[in-house]
Amino acid sequence: MHWQQTGTVQAHSKAISTLCVMGNCLVTGGSDASVKTSSVKSKPFRYKADILYLSPWKISLNQKFVRAAVLSGHEDWVRSLAFRQSSSPSSPLVLASGSQDGTIRLWNVEVFSKPSKPTQLQGAATIEPLSDDFLDAFEASLGDLADAEEGGRQISLKRHILTVKSEQGGSQQYSITFDALLVGHEAGVTALSWRPDLPGASSSLTLLSTSTDSSLILWSPSSVASSSSPDGSTSIWINRQRFGDIGGQRLGGFVGGLWARGGQEAMAWGWAGGWRRWRSDGQGIEHWEEAAAISGHNGPVKGLDWSSKGEYLISAGSVSAKSSWTTRIHGAVPNKREGVAESWHEVSRPQVHGYDLLDATFLDALKFVSIADEKVARVFEAPRGFVHIVSGLEIAELHSSKSERPLGASVPPLGLSNKALTASDPSGNVQEISDTVRRPFEGELASITLWPEVEKVFGHGYEHQTNHYGQSMSLAVSNSRRFMATACKATTAEHAVVRVYDTEKWQLFGPVLEGHALTVTRIAFSPDDRFVLSVSRDRTWRLFENKDGAGFMPIAADKSHARIIWDCAWTFEGDAFATASRDKTVRIWKLDETESSARWAPVATLKAKEAITAIAFTAADHEGKRRLAVGLETGEILIYSGARTDLSKWKLDLSLDSRYGPLPHPNLTWLMTI
C-alpha cells in the first residue's frame, strides 16, 4: 500500500499536537492554544479520480462555539481526552482526562433531571439538598489539607449542568460529575484510549494510558463490599496491568498508545521511533505477553551500508525532537509460515550518540566505523549477543569465537563512548537477550544491543558534515577493507584534504591527499584499491594512485562540471568512473591509453531535468549489461543500462517517480549478492 499526499492546509501557526476525525470533519488542536475545524470534501476530476482538499468549516451566523463548562482539578496542562460511549441506557457517558501532573480523572456525563421536592411529613423538619455553592465552599475549606497530603489533588464534587439545544428547537440538560481519580504514573500522561468491546465478552470498562515514564497501564473497575451502597457493593478503579520499563524517562517515555485487533492488543510508541506491543490471550483471567512490533528511525537517515555478503545492513540517522542519534542494523528474518517471504526488521542498535550521526560503513561482518558532527571517527566491534541474535534468527552464520567477545556494552552517564561489558563486570549491569529465536523488542534494542567502541580516529581540524541534502561527505572504506578515508568541512585548501588510514594499525597511510579548495563531497575507492577518487564543492574531481605501497599520489584532475559535484562512483569492474553534479549531468570517465601519455577522458554525458545528487553502478549481468542508478534532487530515480564493452552508449530503462522517495536521494547502494 502506498500513501500519497493529496492536499495541504495551513491550520495553525505552531505545531499541531492533536487531531481527530468525525465524518467529513477534521478537528485539530495546536501549540498556538487554538482548536480549529475543517471539512474534507471531494471534487470530481475529469480523469475520474478524486482529489481531496481541506477548507475551513463554514458555520452559519447563528451558530457559535461557547464555553459551557470548565472541569477543574488537574494541576498541569491536560494532554489527552477520551470518551467512552454508554453501554446501556442507564449507564453514563464517561470522559477520561489525562494530565501532565501524572493523574487521570474520570467524569460521568448523564441526562439531568431536576429532583422532585420531597414530601414533608407532618412535624418533620425540611432538609434542603446540598447546593453546588455549598460544596464549592466545602472543597475550598479542605484546600490546605489536600495541598499538604496529596500535592493539591483536590476532589471536586461540583455538578456541572449543560443545556444542549436541538435543531427542532427543543433542549436537553446533562450533568457532568467527577467520578474517579486514577494515580499510578510517575510522569505526565500522554495518551488515553478506551478498549473496544470484545466479541462474546461481558461489557467491562478498560482504559489504556501511557506516560513519559515509559509505562502503559490498563485500568478497570473492581467491585468491593460497601455498606453505604444499596446493593452492598461499589466499584473502584484499579491498575490491572502495567507494561513498559522501569526508570524509562531517560529514553523519552511513550508518546502515545492505542488498542489494536479489536482490543486484543495494546500498543504504545516512543520518541526513538519504535513501537511496543502486548497481546492478550483473550481467556477469562487474561494473560498478556509482549509481541514484536515495528521499529526504525524517527528522523532523516543519512548513511547506509550493506554487510560484505548482503545479509544485513547498517543505517545512521537521527531521532526528531530529541538529542539522540543512532546507528541501527537491519536483517532479513525468515518467516516460518509456508508461502510467506522473509521480512526485514531491526535486530540491533549498536550506537546511541549525542552528536548528529552522518554515516556508518562496515569494515567486516562484525565491525563498522561511524562518523558524526564531530572531528572523530569511531570504530565498533560486535559483542557476543549480536552473534547469538543473527544466528538464532537465521539471518547469517557468523564464524567467530563467541567466547572472546564481550557480552555487550554500556554508555557511561557523562560519556559518549560505549564501554565493553564482560561477565565479571563489577557494575552488575550485564544483560543479555534471553530468547534469540525471536527478534528483539524495542525495549531490548534501546538498552542491551549496544556494541563496544574499540577505536577512535582523529586528525581533521573541523567536523565531519553532510550537505543540505543530508548527504555524507566524509567517509569511505576500501573494498579490501584495509583502508579508510575521511574528510571534513572546509573553506580553504588547508582543510580540504582527504586522510587515508590503515585499518590494521589505525595510522595515517602516506601523506594527506591535497588539491581541492573547498569541502570534499564524496570519496570512492576503485574495486582493486589502486585508486582513490574525490569530488568537491570546488567543481573538480581528483584521482590518486597507490603505486609503491607508500601512499596515494595525485595523477589526474578535471574541472569540466559547471556546478558542485555531489557524487562519484566506480564501475564494478573498475575500468571507469562517473561523476554527478548539480549542473544536471552525469559524466563517465575512462582511461585513454591511445596517446603517449595516458589520461582519463570523458566518454559519455547523461543529462537530466533536475540536479543529480547520487549515482551507483551494478556489475555486468549474464547478458553483458551493467546498470547505473541516478538519484535526482526531486526524489526521482533513473535506471540506465549500457553494454559492458561500450561505455559511450546508455539507455534509460526505468524511471521511479518521487512517490518512492519524495526527498533528494543522498545515497544509492546496490545489493551485490555473492
PDB file of C-alpha atoms in Angstrom, residues 8-262:
ATOM      1  CA  THR A   8      -2.143  20.585   2.449  1.00  0.00           C
ATOM      2  CA  VAL A   9      -3.751  23.237   4.623  1.00  0.00           C
ATOM      3  CA  GLN A  10      -2.049  25.704   6.948  1.00  0.00           C
ATOM      4  CA  ALA A  11      -4.234  25.318  10.021  1.00  0.00           C
ATOM      5  CA  HIS A  12      -2.069  26.563  12.890  1.00  0.00           C
ATOM      6  CA  SER A  13       0.774  28.991  13.427  1.00  0.00           C
ATOM      7  CA  LYS A  14       2.581  26.471  15.665  1.00  0.00           C
ATOM      8  CA  ALA A  15       2.915  22.685  15.896  1.00  0.00           C
ATOM      9  CA  ILE A  16      -0.248  20.552  15.743  1.00  0.00           C
ATOM     10  CA  SER A  17      -0.433  18.444  18.897  1.00  0.00           C
ATOM     11  CA  THR A  18      -3.687  16.526  18.400  1.00  0.00           C
ATOM     12  CA  LEU A  19      -6.336  15.779  15.799  1.00  0.00           C
ATOM     13  CA  CYS A  20      -9.489  13.716  15.387  1.00  0.00           C
ATOM     14  CA  VAL A  21     -11.916  12.914  12.578  1.00  0.00           C
ATOM     15  CA  MET A  22     -15.708  12.669  12.720  1.00  0.00           C
ATOM     16  CA  GLY A  23     -17.330  12.024   9.362  1.00  0.00           C
ATOM     17  CA  ASN A  24     -16.028  14.686   6.988  1.00  0.00           C
ATOM     18  CA  CYS A  25     -14.956  16.997   9.791  1.00  0.00           C
ATOM     19  CA  LEU A  26     -11.329  17.254  10.898  1.00  0.00           C
ATOM     20  CA  VAL A  27     -10.645  18.918  14.260  1.00  0.00           C
ATOM     21  CA  THR A  28      -7.087  19.950  15.143  1.00  0.00           C
ATOM     22  CA  GLY A  29      -5.515  21.406  18.262  1.00  0.00           C
ATOM     23  CA  GLY A  30      -2.186  23.192  18.210  1.00  0.00           C
ATOM     24  CA  SER A  31       0.530  24.654  20.374  1.00  0.00           C
ATOM     25  CA  ASP A  32      -0.844  28.084  19.435  1.00  0.00           C
ATOM     26  CA  ALA A  33      -3.629  27.452  22.003  1.00  0.00           C
ATOM     27  CA  SER A  34      -6.366  27.145  19.393  1.00  0.00           C
ATOM     28  CA  VAL A  35      -8.740  24.449  18.149  1.00  0.00           C
ATOM     29  CA  LYS A  36      -9.795  24.579  14.508  1.00  0.00           C
ATOM     30  CA  THR A  37     -12.290  22.593  12.449  1.00  0.00           C
ATOM     31  CA  SER A  38     -12.020  21.828   8.728  1.00  0.00           C
ATOM     32  CA  SER A  39     -14.252  19.962   6.325  1.00  0.00           C
ATOM     33  CA  VAL A  40     -12.834  17.311   3.998  1.00  0.00           C
ATOM     34  CA  LYS A  41     -14.544  17.302   0.613  1.00  0.00           C
ATOM     35  CA  SER A  42     -14.006  15.627  -2.746  1.00  0.00           C
ATOM     36  CA  LYS A  43     -14.356  17.102  -6.204  1.00  0.00           C
ATOM     37  CA  PRO A  44     -14.922  15.119  -9.401  1.00  0.00           C
ATOM     38  CA  PHE A  45     -11.884  15.211 -11.671  1.00  0.00           C
ATOM     39  CA  ARG A  46     -12.062  14.805 -15.421  1.00  0.00           C
ATOM     40  CA  TYR A  47      -9.773  11.756 -15.271  1.00  0.00           C
ATOM     41  CA  LYS A  48     -12.269  10.095 -12.939  1.00  0.00           C
ATOM     42  CA  ALA A  49     -10.067  10.449  -9.895  1.00  0.00           C
ATOM     43  CA  ASP A  50     -10.977  12.070  -6.593  1.00  0.00           C
ATOM     44  CA  ILE A  51      -8.944  14.934  -5.225  1.00  0.00           C
ATOM     45  CA  LEU A  52      -9.261  15.669  -1.528  1.00  0.00           C
ATOM     46  CA  TYR A  53      -8.920  19.163  -0.184  1.00  0.00           C
ATOM     47  CA  LEU A  54      -9.467  20.891   3.117  1.00  0.00           C
ATOM     48  CA  SER A  55     -11.490  24.034   3.628  1.00  0.00           C
ATOM     49  CA  PRO A  56     -12.497  25.885   6.783  1.00  0.00           C
ATOM     50  CA  TRP A  57     -15.764  24.528   8.194  1.00  0.00           C
ATOM     51  CA  LYS A  58     -18.500  27.046   7.418  1.00  0.00           C
ATOM     52  CA  ILE A  59     -20.705  27.796  10.403  1.00  0.00           C
ATOM     53  CA  SER A  60     -23.909  29.780   9.932  1.00  0.00           C
ATOM     54  CA  LEU A  61     -24.085  33.122  11.685  1.00  0.00           C
ATOM     55  CA  ASN A  62     -26.494  31.858  14.334  1.00  0.00           C
ATOM     56  CA  GLN A  63     -24.121  29.041  15.370  1.00  0.00           C
ATOM     57  CA  LYS A  64     -21.289  29.752  17.760  1.00  0.00           C
ATOM     58  CA  PHE A  65     -18.970  27.747  19.944  1.00  0.00           C
ATOM     59  CA  VAL A  66     -19.396  28.929  23.519  1.00  0.00           C
ATOM     60  CA  ARG A  67     -17.722  27.744  26.681  1.00  0.00           C
ATOM     61  CA  ALA A  68     -20.303  25.664  28.531  1.00  0.00           C
ATOM     62  CA  ALA A  69     -18.290  24.278  31.453  1.00  0.00           C
ATOM     63  CA  VAL A  70     -14.825  24.136  32.958  1.00  0.00           C
ATOM     64  CA  LEU A  71     -13.832  20.861  34.620  1.00  0.00           C
ATOM     65  CA  SER A  72     -11.153  21.799  37.119  1.00  0.00           C
ATOM     66  CA  GLY A  73      -8.935  19.582  39.206  1.00  0.00           C
ATOM     67  CA  HIS A  74      -5.786  18.900  37.182  1.00  0.00           C
ATOM     68  CA  GLU A  75      -2.715  20.807  38.339  1.00  0.00           C
ATOM     69  CA  ASP A  76      -0.952  20.901  34.962  1.00  0.00           C
ATOM     70  CA  TRP A  77      -1.957  21.032  31.324  1.00  0.00           C
ATOM     71  CA  VAL A  78      -4.345  18.374  30.040  1.00  0.00           C
ATOM     72  CA  ARG A  79      -2.699  16.304  27.308  1.00  0.00           C
ATOM     73  CA  SER A  80      -5.338  13.730  26.395  1.00  0.00           C
ATOM     74  CA  LEU A  81      -9.116  13.232  26.369  1.00  0.00           C
ATOM     75  CA  ALA A  82     -11.124  10.100  25.570  1.00  0.00           C
ATOM     76  CA  PHE A  83     -14.889   9.415  25.604  1.00  0.00           C
ATOM     77  CA  ARG A  84     -16.470   6.013  26.334  1.00  0.00           C
ATOM     78  CA  GLN A  85     -19.953   5.538  24.920  1.00  0.00           C
ATOM     79  CA  SER A  86     -22.713   4.381  27.247  1.00  0.00           C
ATOM     80  CA  SER A  87     -23.012   0.600  27.315  1.00  0.00           C
ATOM     81  CA  SER A  88     -26.693   0.760  28.345  1.00  0.00           C
ATOM     82  CA  PRO A  89     -29.406   3.436  28.653  1.00  0.00           C
ATOM     83  CA  SER A  90     -28.855   3.569  32.408  1.00  0.00           C
ATOM     84  CA  SER A  91     -25.065   3.921  32.283  1.00  0.00           C
ATOM     85  CA  PRO A  92     -23.360   7.301  31.821  1.00  0.00           C
ATOM     86  CA  LEU A  93     -21.109   8.589  29.074  1.00  0.00           C
ATOM     87  CA  VAL A  94     -17.585   8.581  30.557  1.00  0.00           C
ATOM     88  CA  LEU A  95     -14.919  11.180  29.790  1.00  0.00           C
ATOM     89  CA  ALA A  96     -11.305  10.438  30.758  1.00  0.00           C
ATOM     90  CA  SER A  97      -8.777  13.276  31.005  1.00  0.00           C
ATOM     91  CA  GLY A  98      -5.021  12.759  31.348  1.00  0.00           C
ATOM     92  CA  SER A  99      -2.676  15.469  32.540  1.00  0.00           C
ATOM     93  CA  GLN A 100       0.963  16.416  32.736  1.00  0.00           C
ATOM     94  CA  ASP A 101       0.540  16.138  36.520  1.00  0.00           C
ATOM     95  CA  GLY A 102       0.558  12.331  36.097  1.00  0.00           C
ATOM     96  CA  THR A 103      -3.094  11.772  37.048  1.00  0.00           C
ATOM     97  CA  ILE A 104      -6.208  10.648  35.180  1.00  0.00           C
ATOM     98  CA  ARG A 105      -9.687  11.898  36.036  1.00  0.00           C
ATOM     99  CA  LEU A 106     -12.963  10.243  35.053  1.00  0.00           C
ATOM    100  CA  TRP A 107     -16.111  12.296  34.544  1.00  0.00           C
ATOM    101  CA  ASN A 108     -19.661  10.954  34.161  1.00  0.00           C
ATOM    102  CA  VAL A 109     -21.982  12.660  31.679  1.00  0.00           C
ATOM    103  CA  GLU A 110     -25.670  11.841  32.315  1.00  0.00           C
ATOM    104  CA  VAL A 111     -29.095  13.148  31.422  1.00  0.00           C
ATOM    105  CA  PHE A 112     -30.059  15.643  34.099  1.00  0.00           C
ATOM    106  CA  SER A 113     -33.494  15.790  35.613  1.00  0.00           C
ATOM    107  CA  LYS A 114     -34.387  18.124  38.445  1.00  0.00           C
ATOM    108  CA  PRO A 115     -35.121  16.231  41.656  1.00  0.00           C
ATOM    109  CA  SER A 116     -38.711  16.400  42.776  1.00  0.00           C
ATOM    110  CA  LYS A 117     -39.376  18.165  46.051  1.00  0.00           C
ATOM    111  CA  PRO A 118     -39.547  15.670  48.927  1.00  0.00           C
ATOM    112  CA  THR A 119     -42.893  15.243  50.655  1.00  0.00           C
ATOM    113  CA  GLN A 120     -42.699  16.827  54.069  1.00  0.00           C
ATOM    114  CA  LEU A 121     -44.073  14.687  56.856  1.00  0.00           C
ATOM    115  CA  GLN A 122     -46.140  16.417  59.450  1.00  0.00           C
ATOM    116  CA  GLY A 123     -43.919  17.576  62.276  1.00  0.00           C
ATOM    117  CA  ALA A 124     -40.687  16.832  60.382  1.00  0.00           C
ATOM    118  CA  ALA A 125     -38.068  19.420  59.567  1.00  0.00           C
ATOM    119  CA  THR A 126     -37.447  20.294  55.931  1.00  0.00           C
ATOM    120  CA  ILE A 127     -33.986  19.138  54.689  1.00  0.00           C
ATOM    121  CA  GLU A 128     -32.687  21.241  51.813  1.00  0.00           C
ATOM    122  CA  PRO A 129     -30.440  19.483  49.265  1.00  0.00           C
ATOM    123  CA  LEU A 130     -26.784  20.483  49.260  1.00  0.00           C
ATOM    124  CA  SER A 131     -26.185  23.231  46.711  1.00  0.00           C
ATOM    125  CA  ASP A 132     -23.173  23.453  44.396  1.00  0.00           C
ATOM    126  CA  ASP A 133     -22.130  26.683  46.126  1.00  0.00           C
ATOM    127  CA  PHE A 134     -22.103  24.901  49.471  1.00  0.00           C
ATOM    128  CA  LEU A 135     -19.980  22.064  48.015  1.00  0.00           C
ATOM    129  CA  ASP A 136     -17.551  24.574  46.490  1.00  0.00           C
ATOM    130  CA  ALA A 137     -17.115  26.245  49.866  1.00  0.00           C
ATOM    131  CA  PHE A 138     -16.561  22.838  51.481  1.00  0.00           C
ATOM    132  CA  GLU A 139     -13.859  21.946  48.927  1.00  0.00           C
ATOM    133  CA  ALA A 140     -12.120  25.286  49.478  1.00  0.00           C
ATOM    134  CA  SER A 141     -12.008  24.645  53.210  1.00  0.00           C
ATOM    135  CA  LEU A 142     -10.128  21.394  52.514  1.00  0.00           C
ATOM    136  CA  GLY A 143      -7.607  23.033  50.209  1.00  0.00           C
ATOM    137  CA  ASP A 144      -4.766  23.327  52.722  1.00  0.00           C
ATOM    138  CA  LEU A 145      -5.103  19.698  53.804  1.00  0.00           C
ATOM    139  CA  ALA A 146      -5.189  18.496  50.198  1.00  0.00           C
ATOM    140  CA  ASP A 147      -2.113  20.526  49.298  1.00  0.00           C
ATOM    141  CA  ALA A 148      -0.180  19.094  52.215  1.00  0.00           C
ATOM    142  CA  GLU A 149      -1.100  15.437  51.782  1.00  0.00           C
ATOM    143  CA  GLU A 150      -1.799  14.885  48.098  1.00  0.00           C
ATOM    144  CA  GLY A 151       0.113  17.643  46.386  1.00  0.00           C
ATOM    145  CA  GLY A 152      -3.020  19.680  45.745  1.00  0.00           C
ATOM    146  CA  ARG A 153      -5.018  16.850  44.140  1.00  0.00           C
ATOM    147  CA  GLN A 154      -8.436  18.111  45.200  1.00  0.00           C
ATOM    148  CA  ILE A 155     -11.547  16.052  44.598  1.00  0.00           C
ATOM    149  CA  SER A 156     -14.203  18.255  43.039  1.00  0.00           C
ATOM    150  CA  LEU A 157     -17.790  17.342  43.959  1.00  0.00           C
ATOM    151  CA  LYS A 158     -19.382  20.028  41.858  1.00  0.00           C
ATOM    152  CA  ARG A 159     -22.011  19.029  39.322  1.00  0.00           C
ATOM    153  CA  HIS A 160     -21.853  20.905  36.016  1.00  0.00           C
ATOM    154  CA  ILE A 161     -25.112  21.376  34.110  1.00  0.00           C
ATOM    155  CA  LEU A 162     -25.068  21.658  30.306  1.00  0.00           C
ATOM    156  CA  THR A 163     -28.017  22.630  28.144  1.00  0.00           C
ATOM    157  CA  VAL A 164     -27.909  21.336  24.574  1.00  0.00           C
ATOM    158  CA  LYS A 165     -30.345  22.726  22.028  1.00  0.00           C
ATOM    159  CA  SER A 166     -31.640  20.541  19.219  1.00  0.00           C
ATOM    160  CA  GLU A 167     -32.336  21.568  15.629  1.00  0.00           C
ATOM    161  CA  GLN A 168     -36.082  21.218  16.307  1.00  0.00           C
ATOM    162  CA  GLY A 169     -35.903  23.956  18.932  1.00  0.00           C
ATOM    163  CA  GLY A 170     -36.042  21.731  21.992  1.00  0.00           C
ATOM    164  CA  SER A 171     -33.344  21.368  24.634  1.00  0.00           C
ATOM    165  CA  GLN A 172     -31.902  18.710  26.907  1.00  0.00           C
ATOM    166  CA  GLN A 173     -29.876  19.151  30.060  1.00  0.00           C
ATOM    167  CA  TYR A 174     -26.898  16.996  31.003  1.00  0.00           C
ATOM    168  CA  SER A 175     -24.854  16.838  34.179  1.00  0.00           C
ATOM    169  CA  ILE A 176     -21.094  16.259  34.393  1.00  0.00           C
ATOM    170  CA  THR A 177     -19.734  14.983  37.687  1.00  0.00           C
ATOM    171  CA  PHE A 178     -16.330  13.815  38.847  1.00  0.00           C
ATOM    172  CA  ASP A 179     -16.232  10.025  39.315  1.00  0.00           C
ATOM    173  CA  ALA A 180     -12.680   8.789  39.965  1.00  0.00           C
ATOM    174  CA  LEU A 181      -9.041   9.857  40.282  1.00  0.00           C
ATOM    175  CA  LEU A 182      -6.506   7.386  38.858  1.00  0.00           C
ATOM    176  CA  VAL A 183      -2.989   7.744  40.275  1.00  0.00           C
ATOM    177  CA  GLY A 184      -0.207   5.443  39.112  1.00  0.00           C
ATOM    178  CA  HIS A 185       2.036   7.155  36.578  1.00  0.00           C
ATOM    179  CA  GLU A 186       5.233   8.808  37.771  1.00  0.00           C
ATOM    180  CA  ALA A 187       5.279  11.409  34.991  1.00  0.00           C
ATOM    181  CA  GLY A 188       2.910  13.148  32.605  1.00  0.00           C
ATOM    182  CA  VAL A 189       0.111  11.170  30.928  1.00  0.00           C
ATOM    183  CA  THR A 190       0.480  11.341  27.135  1.00  0.00           C
ATOM    184  CA  ALA A 191      -2.453   9.314  25.754  1.00  0.00           C
ATOM    185  CA  LEU A 192      -5.745   7.670  26.744  1.00  0.00           C
ATOM    186  CA  SER A 193      -7.779   5.078  24.843  1.00  0.00           C
ATOM    187  CA  TRP A 194     -10.872   3.045  25.805  1.00  0.00           C
ATOM    188  CA  ARG A 195     -10.843  -0.644  24.965  1.00  0.00           C
ATOM    189  CA  PRO A 196     -13.399  -1.758  22.344  1.00  0.00           C
ATOM    190  CA  ASP A 197     -15.970  -4.315  23.491  1.00  0.00           C
ATOM    191  CA  LEU A 198     -14.630  -7.817  22.880  1.00  0.00           C
ATOM    192  CA  PRO A 199     -16.893 -10.245  20.964  1.00  0.00           C
ATOM    193  CA  GLY A 200     -18.724 -12.610  23.310  1.00  0.00           C
ATOM    194  CA  ALA A 201     -17.317 -10.974  26.433  1.00  0.00           C
ATOM    195  CA  SER A 202     -19.316  -9.248  29.123  1.00  0.00           C
ATOM    196  CA  SER A 203     -19.088  -5.486  28.876  1.00  0.00           C
ATOM    197  CA  SER A 204     -16.297  -4.178  31.089  1.00  0.00           C
ATOM    198  CA  LEU A 205     -14.677  -0.779  31.023  1.00  0.00           C
ATOM    199  CA  THR A 206     -10.917  -0.823  30.409  1.00  0.00           C
ATOM    200  CA  LEU A 207      -8.875   2.334  29.930  1.00  0.00           C
ATOM    201  CA  LEU A 208      -5.377   2.374  28.414  1.00  0.00           C
ATOM    202  CA  SER A 209      -2.985   5.142  29.458  1.00  0.00           C
ATOM    203  CA  THR A 210       0.617   5.922  28.504  1.00  0.00           C
ATOM    204  CA  SER A 211       3.161   8.210  30.117  1.00  0.00           C
ATOM    205  CA  THR A 212       6.596   9.710  29.685  1.00  0.00           C
ATOM    206  CA  ASP A 213       7.718   7.373  32.482  1.00  0.00           C
ATOM    207  CA  SER A 214       7.751   4.609  29.791  1.00  0.00           C
ATOM    208  CA  SER A 215       4.775   2.788  31.271  1.00  0.00           C
ATOM    209  CA  LEU A 216       1.458   1.662  29.805  1.00  0.00           C
ATOM    210  CA  ILE A 217      -1.316   0.953  32.335  1.00  0.00           C
ATOM    211  CA  LEU A 218      -4.673  -0.800  31.879  1.00  0.00           C
ATOM    212  CA  TRP A 219      -7.309   0.489  34.307  1.00  0.00           C
ATOM    213  CA  SER A 220     -10.704  -1.093  35.045  1.00  0.00           C
ATOM    214  CA  PRO A 221     -13.289  -1.002  37.863  1.00  0.00           C
ATOM    215  CA  SER A 222     -13.413  -3.688  40.538  1.00  0.00           C
ATOM    216  CA  SER A 223     -16.328  -4.402  42.886  1.00  0.00           C
ATOM    217  CA  VAL A 224     -15.747  -4.109  46.628  1.00  0.00           C
ATOM    218  CA  ALA A 225     -18.113  -4.503  49.558  1.00  0.00           C
ATOM    219  CA  SER A 226     -19.779  -1.312  50.765  1.00  0.00           C
ATOM    220  CA  SER A 227     -22.368  -0.862  53.489  1.00  0.00           C
ATOM    221  CA  SER A 228     -23.398   2.522  52.097  1.00  0.00           C
ATOM    222  CA  SER A 229     -24.424   1.122  48.700  1.00  0.00           C
ATOM    223  CA  PRO A 230     -27.982  -0.175  48.198  1.00  0.00           C
ATOM    224  CA  ASP A 231     -26.743  -3.455  46.694  1.00  0.00           C
ATOM    225  CA  GLY A 232     -23.965  -3.853  49.253  1.00  0.00           C
ATOM    226  CA  SER A 233     -21.089  -3.232  46.827  1.00  0.00           C
ATOM    227  CA  THR A 234     -19.399  -0.445  44.947  1.00  0.00           C
ATOM    228  CA  SER A 235     -16.666  -0.204  42.339  1.00  0.00           C
ATOM    229  CA  ILE A 236     -13.219   1.335  42.481  1.00  0.00           C
ATOM    230  CA  TRP A 237     -10.780   1.765  39.605  1.00  0.00           C
ATOM    231  CA  ILE A 238      -7.602  -0.283  39.902  1.00  0.00           C
ATOM    232  CA  ASN A 239      -4.400  -0.823  37.945  1.00  0.00           C
ATOM    233  CA  ARG A 240      -4.924  -4.281  36.391  1.00  0.00           C
ATOM    234  CA  GLN A 241      -1.869  -4.427  34.123  1.00  0.00           C
ATOM    235  CA  ARG A 242       1.301  -2.388  33.852  1.00  0.00           C
ATOM    236  CA  PHE A 243       3.707  -2.694  30.912  1.00  0.00           C
ATOM    237  CA  GLY A 244       6.897  -0.908  29.904  1.00  0.00           C
ATOM    238  CA  ASP A 245      10.234  -0.177  31.515  1.00  0.00           C
ATOM    239  CA  ILE A 246      11.320   0.888  34.978  1.00  0.00           C
ATOM    240  CA  GLY A 247      13.138   4.200  35.037  1.00  0.00           C
ATOM    241  CA  GLY A 248      12.380   4.831  31.381  1.00  0.00           C
ATOM    242  CA  GLN A 249      12.180   8.618  31.458  1.00  0.00           C
ATOM    243  CA  ARG A 250      15.742   8.906  30.123  1.00  0.00           C
ATOM    244  CA  LEU A 251      14.548   7.253  26.898  1.00  0.00           C
ATOM    245  CA  GLY A 252      11.785   9.835  26.435  1.00  0.00           C
ATOM    246  CA  GLY A 253       8.936   7.576  27.504  1.00  0.00           C
ATOM    247  CA  PHE A 254       5.817   6.842  25.472  1.00  0.00           C
ATOM    248  CA  VAL A 255       4.354   9.491  23.187  1.00  0.00           C
ATOM    249  CA  GLY A 256       1.022   7.725  22.689  1.00  0.00           C
ATOM    250  CA  GLY A 257      -0.901   4.476  22.860  1.00  0.00           C
ATOM    251  CA  LEU A 258      -3.900   2.740  21.322  1.00  0.00           C
ATOM    252  CA  TRP A 259      -5.766  -0.552  21.015  1.00  0.00           C
ATOM    253  CA  ALA A 260      -5.350  -2.911  18.059  1.00  0.00           C
ATOM    254  CA  ARG A 261      -7.040  -6.060  16.745  1.00  0.00           C
ATOM    255  CA  GLY A 262     -10.377  -5.215  18.315  1.00  0.00           C
TER     256      GLY A 262
END
